[in-house]
Amino acid sequence: VFTPNGDGLNDTWEIFGLYGYPDTKVYIYNRWGSLIYKNEDGYKTFWDGKRNGIDMPVGTYYYIVKLSGSIDHSDRDVTGFVAIIR
């Protein structure tokens, strides 16, 4: 859960522990399965709850995080959901 409401607290969806996966890619979908966000730069810029500069509505979003680039070959996909609340 994160709260992108501009108060400076939890305004972005941060994923910790990615330092071992420098080529990570993050994809976020709405409840209808439409891609609303993608980040293919190792997730160095966190999702701020917007799509094309417009706030996404409160709700549940689904993600695929493709962990890749590890030196120990532990690359894998992780799926789940994240919720926006305000």
PDB file of N, CA and C in Angstrom:
ATOM      1  N   VAL A   1       0.850  -1.186   0.000  1.00  0.00           N
ATOM      2  CA  VAL A   1       0.000   0.000   0.000  1.00  0.00           C
ATOM      3  C   VAL A   1       0.887   1.238   0.000  1.00  0.00           C
ATOM      4  N   PHE A   2       0.500   2.212  -0.780  1.00  0.00           N
ATOM      5  CA  PHE A   2       1.154   3.510  -0.682  1.00  0.00           C
ATOM      6  C   PHE A   2       0.128   4.608  -0.909  1.00  0.00           C
ATOM      7  N   THR A   3       0.503   5.822  -0.512  1.00  0.00           N
ATOM      8  CA  THR A   3      -0.432   6.940  -0.490  1.00  0.00           C
ATOM      9  C   THR A   3       0.136   8.124  -1.264  1.00  0.00           C
ATOM     10  N   PRO A   4       0.036   8.115  -2.579  1.00  0.00           N
ATOM     11  CA  PRO A   4       0.598   9.201  -3.382  1.00  0.00           C
ATOM     12  C   PRO A   4      -0.265  10.461  -3.337  1.00  0.00           C
ATOM     13  N   ASN A   5      -0.276  11.111  -2.164  1.00  0.00           N
ATOM     14  CA  ASN A   5      -1.129  12.290  -1.986  1.00  0.00           C
ATOM     15  C   ASN A   5      -0.333  13.576  -1.805  1.00  0.00           C
ATOM     16  N   GLY A   6       0.988  13.513  -2.002  1.00  0.00           N
ATOM     17  CA  GLY A   6       1.797  14.723  -1.954  1.00  0.00           C
ATOM     18  C   GLY A   6       2.200  15.191  -0.576  1.00  0.00           C
ATOM     19  N   ASP A   7       1.966  14.375   0.452  1.00  0.00           N
ATOM     20  CA  ASP A   7       2.323  14.809   1.807  1.00  0.00           C
ATOM     21  C   ASP A   7       3.766  14.469   2.186  1.00  0.00           C
ATOM     22  N   GLY A   8       4.497  13.849   1.254  1.00  0.00           N
ATOM     23  CA  GLY A   8       5.885  13.511   1.507  1.00  0.00           C
ATOM     24  C   GLY A   8       6.096  12.180   2.215  1.00  0.00           C
ATOM     25  N   LEU A   9       5.023  11.489   2.548  1.00  0.00           N
ATOM     26  CA  LEU A   9       5.104  10.184   3.210  1.00  0.00           C
ATOM     27  C   LEU A   9       4.489   9.118   2.314  1.00  0.00           C
ATOM     28  N   ASN A  10       5.253   8.098   1.992  1.00  0.00           N
ATOM     29  CA  ASN A  10       4.753   6.979   1.176  1.00  0.00           C
ATOM     30  C   ASN A  10       4.134   7.431  -0.145  1.00  0.00           C
ATOM     31  N   ASP A  11       4.736   8.439  -0.774  1.00  0.00           N
ATOM     32  CA  ASP A  11       4.202   8.964  -2.032  1.00  0.00           C
ATOM     33  C   ASP A  11       4.597   8.151  -3.256  1.00  0.00           C
ATOM     34  N   THR A  12       5.535   7.218  -3.091  1.00  0.00           N
ATOM     35  CA  THR A  12       5.932   6.359  -4.197  1.00  0.00           C
ATOM     36  C   THR A  12       5.939   4.915  -3.721  1.00  0.00           C
ATOM     37  N   TRP A  13       5.828   4.013  -4.688  1.00  0.00           N
ATOM     38  CA  TRP A  13       5.884   2.586  -4.380  1.00  0.00           C
ATOM     39  C   TRP A  13       7.324   2.130  -4.549  1.00  0.00           C
ATOM     40  N   GLU A  14       7.994   1.959  -3.430  1.00  0.00           N
ATOM     41  CA  GLU A  14       9.395   1.554  -3.433  1.00  0.00           C
ATOM     42  C   GLU A  14       9.495   0.052  -3.196  1.00  0.00           C
ATOM     43  N   ILE A  15      10.408  -0.573  -3.922  1.00  0.00           N
ATOM     44  CA  ILE A  15      10.673  -1.995  -3.739  1.00  0.00           C
ATOM     45  C   ILE A  15      12.112  -2.106  -3.258  1.00  0.00           C
ATOM     46  N   PHE A  16      12.282  -2.629  -2.067  1.00  0.00           N
ATOM     47  CA  PHE A  16      13.610  -2.735  -1.481  1.00  0.00           C
ATOM     48  C   PHE A  16      14.249  -4.076  -1.838  1.00  0.00           C
ATOM     49  N   GLY A  17      15.574  -4.115  -1.821  1.00  0.00           N
ATOM     50  CA  GLY A  17      16.296  -5.354  -2.043  1.00  0.00           C
ATOM     51  C   GLY A  17      16.589  -5.667  -3.496  1.00  0.00           C
ATOM     52  N   LEU A  18      16.487  -4.684  -4.360  1.00  0.00           N
ATOM     53  CA  LEU A  18      16.726  -4.930  -5.781  1.00  0.00           C
ATOM     54  C   LEU A  18      18.182  -4.734  -6.186  1.00  0.00           C
ATOM     55  N   TYR A  19      19.028  -4.365  -5.255  1.00  0.00           N
ATOM     56  CA  TYR A  19      20.432  -4.075  -5.578  1.00  0.00           C
ATOM     57  C   TYR A  19      21.135  -5.254  -6.241  1.00  0.00           C
ATOM     58  N   GLY A  20      20.696  -6.466  -5.975  1.00  0.00           N
ATOM     59  CA  GLY A  20      21.301  -7.647  -6.588  1.00  0.00           C
ATOM     60  C   GLY A  20      20.739  -7.972  -7.957  1.00  0.00           C
ATOM     61  N   TYR A  21      19.785  -7.168  -8.416  1.00  0.00           N
ATOM     62  CA  TYR A  21      19.128  -7.400  -9.707  1.00  0.00           C
ATOM     63  C   TYR A  21      19.120  -6.086 -10.502  1.00  0.00           C
ATOM     64  N   PRO A  22      20.245  -5.690 -11.049  1.00  0.00           N
ATOM     65  CA  PRO A  22      20.352  -4.373 -11.683  1.00  0.00           C
ATOM     66  C   PRO A  22      19.516  -4.193 -12.948  1.00  0.00           C
ATOM     67  N   ASP A  23      19.059  -5.278 -13.549  1.00  0.00           N
ATOM     68  CA  ASP A  23      18.283  -5.175 -14.789  1.00  0.00           C
ATOM     69  C   ASP A  23      16.789  -5.406 -14.557  1.00  0.00           C
ATOM     70  N   THR A  24      16.331  -5.185 -13.345  1.00  0.00           N
ATOM     71  CA  THR A  24      14.930  -5.406 -12.991  1.00  0.00           C
ATOM     72  C   THR A  24      13.992  -4.575 -13.858  1.00  0.00           C
ATOM     73  N   LYS A  25      12.866  -5.189 -14.194  1.00  0.00           N
ATOM     74  CA  LYS A  25      11.799  -4.514 -14.936  1.00  0.00           C
ATOM     75  C   LYS A  25      10.514  -4.640 -14.127  1.00  0.00           C
ATOM     76  N   VAL A  26       9.734  -3.554 -14.088  1.00  0.00           N
ATOM     77  CA  VAL A  26       8.492  -3.536 -13.314  1.00  0.00           C
ATOM     78  C   VAL A  26       7.346  -3.144 -14.236  1.00  0.00           C
ATOM     79  N   TYR A  27       6.275  -3.938 -14.172  1.00  0.00           N
ATOM     80  CA  TYR A  27       5.072  -3.685 -14.966  1.00  0.00           C
ATOM     81  C   TYR A  27       3.879  -3.669 -14.017  1.00  0.00           C
ATOM     82  N   ILE A  28       3.025  -2.659 -14.150  1.00  0.00           N
ATOM     83  CA  ILE A  28       1.855  -2.536 -13.292  1.00  0.00           C
ATOM     84  C   ILE A  28       0.614  -2.440 -14.177  1.00  0.00           C
ATOM     85  N   TYR A  29      -0.405  -3.202 -13.791  1.00  0.00           N
ATOM     86  CA  TYR A  29      -1.641  -3.316 -14.559  1.00  0.00           C
ATOM     87  C   TYR A  29      -2.834  -2.914 -13.699  1.00  0.00           C
ATOM     88  N   ASN A  30      -3.860  -2.390 -14.346  1.00  0.00           N
ATOM     89  CA  ASN A  30      -5.094  -2.102 -13.617  1.00  0.00           C
ATOM     90  C   ASN A  30      -5.932  -3.382 -13.522  1.00  0.00           C
ATOM     91  N   ARG A  31      -7.094  -3.270 -12.938  1.00  0.00           N
ATOM     92  CA  ARG A  31      -7.911  -4.473 -12.706  1.00  0.00           C
ATOM     93  C   ARG A  31      -8.456  -5.099 -13.976  1.00  0.00           C
ATOM     94  N   TRP A  32      -8.393  -4.380 -15.068  1.00  0.00           N
ATOM     95  CA  TRP A  32      -8.843  -4.923 -16.352  1.00  0.00           C
ATOM     96  C   TRP A  32      -7.686  -5.506 -17.162  1.00  0.00           C
ATOM     97  N   GLY A  33      -6.493  -5.480 -16.595  1.00  0.00           N
ATOM     98  CA  GLY A  33      -5.339  -6.059 -17.264  1.00  0.00           C
ATOM     99  C   GLY A  33      -4.609  -5.133 -18.217  1.00  0.00           C
ATOM    100  N   SER A  34      -4.960  -3.854 -18.201  1.00  0.00           N
ATOM    101  CA  SER A  34      -4.261  -2.893 -19.059  1.00  0.00           C
ATOM    102  C   SER A  34      -2.978  -2.433 -18.387  1.00  0.00           C
ATOM    103  N   LEU A  35      -1.900  -2.413 -19.143  1.00  0.00           N
ATOM    104  CA  LEU A  35      -0.626  -1.933 -18.631  1.00  0.00           C
ATOM    105  C   LEU A  35      -0.728  -0.436 -18.379  1.00  0.00           C
ATOM    106  N   ILE A  36      -0.478  -0.011 -17.152  1.00  0.00           N
ATOM    107  CA  ILE A  36      -0.558   1.419 -16.841  1.00  0.00           C
ATOM    108  C   ILE A  36       0.791   2.014 -16.475  1.00  0.00           C
ATOM    109  N   TYR A  37       1.787   1.161 -16.221  1.00  0.00           N
ATOM    110  CA  TYR A  37       3.113   1.650 -15.848  1.00  0.00           C
ATOM    111  C   TYR A  37       4.147   0.594 -16.200  1.00  0.00           C
ATOM    112  N   LYS A  38       5.264   1.049 -16.736  1.00  0.00           N
ATOM    113  CA  LYS A  38       6.384   0.136 -16.919  1.00  0.00           C
ATOM    114  C   LYS A  38       7.669   0.894 -16.635  1.00  0.00           C
ATOM    115  N   ASN A  39       8.610   0.175 -16.088  1.00  0.00           N
ATOM    116  CA  ASN A  39       9.912   0.731 -15.771  1.00  0.00           C
ATOM    117  C   ASN A  39      10.927  -0.353 -16.095  1.00  0.00           C
ATOM    118  N   GLU A  40      11.775  -0.077 -17.041  1.00  0.00           N
ATOM    119  CA  GLU A  40      12.747  -1.071 -17.481  1.00  0.00           C
ATOM    120  C   GLU A  40      14.180  -0.611 -17.253  1.00  0.00           C
ATOM    121  N   ASP A  41      14.381   0.300 -16.284  1.00  0.00           N
ATOM    122  CA  ASP A  41      15.724   0.826 -16.014  1.00  0.00           C
ATOM    123  C   ASP A  41      16.300   0.341 -14.693  1.00  0.00           C
ATOM    124  N   GLY A  42      15.843  -0.830 -14.235  1.00  0.00           N
ATOM    125  CA  GLY A  42      16.322  -1.335 -12.957  1.00  0.00           C
ATOM    126  C   GLY A  42      15.516  -0.812 -11.780  1.00  0.00           C
ATOM    127  N   TYR A  43      14.385  -0.202 -12.059  1.00  0.00           N
ATOM    128  CA  TYR A  43      13.477   0.398 -11.077  1.00  0.00           C
ATOM    129  C   TYR A  43      14.202   1.398 -10.182  1.00  0.00           C
ATOM    130  N   LYS A  44      14.928   2.289 -10.840  1.00  0.00           N
ATOM    131  CA  LYS A  44      15.625   3.358 -10.124  1.00  0.00           C
ATOM    132  C   LYS A  44      14.699   4.541  -9.853  1.00  0.00           C
ATOM    133  N   THR A  45      13.635   4.646 -10.637  1.00  0.00           N
ATOM    134  CA  THR A  45      12.624   5.683 -10.444  1.00  0.00           C
ATOM    135  C   THR A  45      11.343   4.984 -10.023  1.00  0.00           C
ATOM    136  N   PHE A  46      10.892   5.250  -8.811  1.00  0.00           N
ATOM    137  CA  PHE A  46       9.744   4.540  -8.246  1.00  0.00           C
ATOM    138  C   PHE A  46       8.425   5.061  -8.805  1.00  0.00           C
ATOM    139  N   TRP A  47       7.423   4.167  -8.850  1.00  0.00           N
ATOM    140  CA  TRP A  47       6.101   4.550  -9.340  1.00  0.00           C
ATOM    141  C   TRP A  47       5.455   5.530  -8.366  1.00  0.00           C
ATOM    142  N   ASP A  48       4.933   6.613  -8.906  1.00  0.00           N
ATOM    143  CA  ASP A  48       4.309   7.656  -8.094  1.00  0.00           C
ATOM    144  C   ASP A  48       2.784   7.607  -8.140  1.00  0.00           C
ATOM    145  N   GLY A  49       2.234   6.502  -8.641  1.00  0.00           N
ATOM    146  CA  GLY A  49       0.784   6.356  -8.682  1.00  0.00           C
ATOM    147  C   GLY A  49       0.131   7.096  -9.826  1.00  0.00           C
ATOM    148  N   LYS A  50       0.919   7.487 -10.818  1.00  0.00           N
ATOM    149  CA  LYS A  50       0.382   8.230 -11.958  1.00  0.00           C
ATOM    150  C   LYS A  50       0.565   7.446 -13.251  1.00  0.00           C
ATOM    151  N   ARG A  51      -0.271   7.797 -14.199  1.00  0.00           N
ATOM    152  CA  ARG A  51      -0.129   7.295 -15.571  1.00  0.00           C
ATOM    153  C   ARG A  51      -0.164   8.503 -16.482  1.00  0.00           C
ATOM    154  N   ASN A  52       0.909   8.712 -17.216  1.00  0.00           N
ATOM    155  CA  ASN A  52       1.023   9.882 -18.097  1.00  0.00           C
ATOM    156  C   ASN A  52       0.767  11.182 -17.338  1.00  0.00           C
ATOM    157  N   GLY A  53       1.258  11.259 -16.096  1.00  0.00           N
ATOM    158  CA  GLY A  53       1.139  12.467 -15.292  1.00  0.00           C
ATOM    159  C   GLY A  53      -0.193  12.652 -14.584  1.00  0.00           C
ATOM    160  N   ILE A  54      -1.104  11.703 -14.743  1.00  0.00           N
ATOM    161  CA  ILE A  54      -2.431  11.805 -14.129  1.00  0.00           C
ATOM    162  C   ILE A  54      -2.542  10.799 -12.999  1.00  0.00           C
ATOM    163  N   ASP A  55      -3.039  11.259 -11.839  1.00  0.00           N
ATOM    164  CA  ASP A  55      -3.216  10.378 -10.685  1.00  0.00           C
ATOM    165  C   ASP A  55      -4.130   9.218 -11.026  1.00  0.00           C
ATOM    166  N   MET A  56      -3.697   8.023 -10.671  1.00  0.00           N
ATOM    167  CA  MET A  56      -4.546   6.851 -10.822  1.00  0.00           C
ATOM    168  C   MET A  56      -5.512   6.807  -9.645  1.00  0.00           C
ATOM    169  N   PRO A  57      -6.713   6.271  -9.862  1.00  0.00           N
ATOM    170  CA  PRO A  57      -7.688   6.238  -8.776  1.00  0.00           C
ATOM    171  C   PRO A  57      -7.290   5.267  -7.658  1.00  0.00           C
ATOM    172  N   VAL A  58      -7.855   5.495  -6.500  1.00  0.00           N
ATOM    173  CA  VAL A  58      -7.697   4.574  -5.379  1.00  0.00           C
ATOM    174  C   VAL A  58      -8.123   3.194  -5.853  1.00  0.00           C
ATOM    175  N   GLY A  59      -7.363   2.177  -5.475  1.00  0.00           N
ATOM    176  CA  GLY A  59      -7.710   0.830  -5.879  1.00  0.00           C
ATOM    177  C   GLY A  59      -6.533  -0.107  -5.811  1.00  0.00           C
ATOM    178  N   THR A  60      -6.766  -1.298  -6.314  1.00  0.00           N
ATOM    179  CA  THR A  60      -5.751  -2.347  -6.325  1.00  0.00           C
ATOM    180  C   THR A  60      -5.192  -2.482  -7.729  1.00  0.00           C
ATOM    181  N   TYR A  61      -3.880  -2.595  -7.803  1.00  0.00           N
ATOM    182  CA  TYR A  61      -3.166  -2.741  -9.058  1.00  0.00           C
ATOM    183  C   TYR A  61      -2.299  -3.996  -8.955  1.00  0.00           C
ATOM    184  N   TYR A  62      -2.033  -4.589 -10.086  1.00  0.00           N
ATOM    185  CA  TYR A  62      -1.310  -5.856 -10.106  1.00  0.00           C
ATOM    186  C   TYR A  62       0.032  -5.653 -10.787  1.00  0.00           C
ATOM    187  N   TYR A  63       1.047  -6.316 -10.270  1.00  0.00           N
ATOM    188  CA  TYR A  63       2.383  -6.100 -10.808  1.00  0.00           C
ATOM    189  C   TYR A  63       3.071  -7.400 -11.192  1.00  0.00           C
ATOM    190  N   ILE A  64       3.997  -7.238 -12.111  1.00  0.00           N
ATOM    191  CA  ILE A  64       4.984  -8.269 -12.437  1.00  0.00           C
ATOM    192  C   ILE A  64       6.332  -7.583 -12.286  1.00  0.00           C
ATOM    193  N   VAL A  65       7.164  -8.106 -11.420  1.00  0.00           N
ATOM    194  CA  VAL A  65       8.522  -7.614 -11.251  1.00  0.00           C
ATOM    195  C   VAL A  65       9.435  -8.700 -11.798  1.00  0.00           C
ATOM    196  N   LYS A  66      10.166  -8.362 -12.846  1.00  0.00           N
ATOM    197  CA  LYS A  66      11.096  -9.306 -13.463  1.00  0.00           C
ATOM    198  C   LYS A  66      12.488  -9.026 -12.905  1.00  0.00           C
ATOM    199  N   LEU A  67      12.864  -9.805 -11.895  1.00  0.00           N
ATOM    200  CA  LEU A  67      14.175  -9.665 -11.287  1.00  0.00           C
ATOM    201  C   LEU A  67      15.197 -10.259 -12.238  1.00  0.00           C
ATOM    202  N   SER A  68      16.160  -9.454 -12.675  1.00  0.00           N
ATOM    203  CA  SER A  68      17.150  -9.975 -13.613  1.00  0.00           C
ATOM    204  C   SER A  68      18.485  -9.254 -13.461  1.00  0.00           C
ATOM    205  N   GLY A  69      19.503  -9.919 -13.966  1.00  0.00           N
ATOM    206  CA  GLY A  69      20.845  -9.365 -13.914  1.00  0.00           C
ATOM    207  C   GLY A  69      21.654  -9.819 -12.714  1.00  0.00           C
ATOM    208  N   SER A  70      21.158 -10.809 -11.979  1.00  0.00           N
ATOM    209  CA  SER A  70      21.868 -11.252 -10.780  1.00  0.00           C
ATOM    210  C   SER A  70      23.126 -12.038 -11.151  1.00  0.00           C
ATOM    211  N   ILE A  71      24.139 -11.938 -10.320  1.00  0.00           N
ATOM    212  CA  ILE A  71      25.373 -12.675 -10.593  1.00  0.00           C
ATOM    213  C   ILE A  71      25.251 -14.139 -10.177  1.00  0.00           C
ATOM    214  N   ASP A  72      24.269 -14.434  -9.328  1.00  0.00           N
ATOM    215  CA  ASP A  72      24.107 -15.823  -8.869  1.00  0.00           C
ATOM    216  C   ASP A  72      23.021 -16.573  -9.640  1.00  0.00           C
ATOM    217  N   HIS A  73      22.542 -15.989 -10.723  1.00  0.00           N
ATOM    218  CA  HIS A  73      21.538 -16.610 -11.600  1.00  0.00           C
ATOM    219  C   HIS A  73      20.225 -16.915 -10.874  1.00  0.00           C
ATOM    220  N   SER A  74      19.854 -16.058  -9.941  1.00  0.00           N
ATOM    221  CA  SER A  74      18.597 -16.251  -9.210  1.00  0.00           C
ATOM    222  C   SER A  74      17.466 -15.411  -9.808  1.00  0.00           C
ATOM    223  N   ASP A  75      17.616 -15.028 -11.066  1.00  0.00           N
ATOM    224  CA  ASP A  75      16.586 -14.229 -11.734  1.00  0.00           C
ATOM    225  C   ASP A  75      15.249 -14.967 -11.698  1.00  0.00           C
ATOM    226  N   ARG A  76      14.180 -14.194 -11.534  1.00  0.00           N
ATOM    227  CA  ARG A  76      12.848 -14.786 -11.501  1.00  0.00           C
ATOM    228  C   ARG A  76      11.802 -13.676 -11.620  1.00  0.00           C
ATOM    229  N   ASP A  77      10.578 -14.070 -11.851  1.00  0.00           N
ATOM    230  CA  ASP A  77       9.457 -13.130 -11.868  1.00  0.00           C
ATOM    231  C   ASP A  77       8.721 -13.215 -10.543  1.00  0.00           C
ATOM    232  N   VAL A  78       8.307 -12.054 -10.050  1.00  0.00           N
ATOM    233  CA  VAL A  78       7.517 -11.970  -8.824  1.00  0.00           C
ATOM    234  C   VAL A  78       6.233 -11.237  -9.181  1.00  0.00           C
ATOM    235  N   THR A  79       5.097 -11.775  -8.740  1.00  0.00           N
ATOM    236  CA  THR A  79       3.810 -11.146  -9.035  1.00  0.00           C
ATOM    237  C   THR A  79       3.065 -10.866  -7.732  1.00  0.00           C
ATOM    238  N   GLY A  80       2.147  -9.939  -7.803  1.00  0.00           N
ATOM    239  CA  GLY A  80       1.334  -9.623  -6.625  1.00  0.00           C
ATOM    240  C   GLY A  80       0.498  -8.393  -6.879  1.00  0.00           C
ATOM    241  N   PHE A  81       0.109  -7.739  -5.800  1.00  0.00           N
ATOM    242  CA  PHE A  81      -0.713  -6.546  -5.955  1.00  0.00           C
ATOM    243  C   PHE A  81      -0.228  -5.448  -5.020  1.00  0.00           C
ATOM    244  N   VAL A  82      -0.551  -4.229  -5.409  1.00  0.00           N
ATOM    245  CA  VAL A  82      -0.249  -3.048  -4.612  1.00  0.00           C
ATOM    246  C   VAL A  82      -1.498  -2.179  -4.645  1.00  0.00           C
ATOM    247  N   ALA A  83      -1.782  -1.534  -3.528  1.00  0.00           N
ATOM    248  CA  ALA A  83      -2.992  -0.711  -3.433  1.00  0.00           C
ATOM    249  C   ALA A  83      -2.625   0.756  -3.256  1.00  0.00           C
ATOM    250  N   ILE A  84      -3.377   1.595  -3.925  1.00  0.00           N
ATOM    251  CA  ILE A  84      -3.279   3.039  -3.724  1.00  0.00           C
ATOM    252  C   ILE A  84      -4.411   3.450  -2.800  1.00  0.00           C
ATOM    253  N   ILE A  85      -4.054   4.151  -1.738  1.00  0.00           N
ATOM    254  CA  ILE A  85      -5.054   4.778  -0.866  1.00  0.00           C
ATOM    255  C   ILE A  85      -4.651   6.241  -0.709  1.00  0.00           C
ATOM    256  N   ARG A  86      -5.557   7.056  -0.348  1.00  0.00           N
ATOM    257  CA  ARG A  86      -5.239   8.491  -0.199  1.00  0.00           C
ATOM    258  C   ARG A  86      -5.623   8.987   1.160  1.00  0.00           C
TER     259      ARG A  86
END
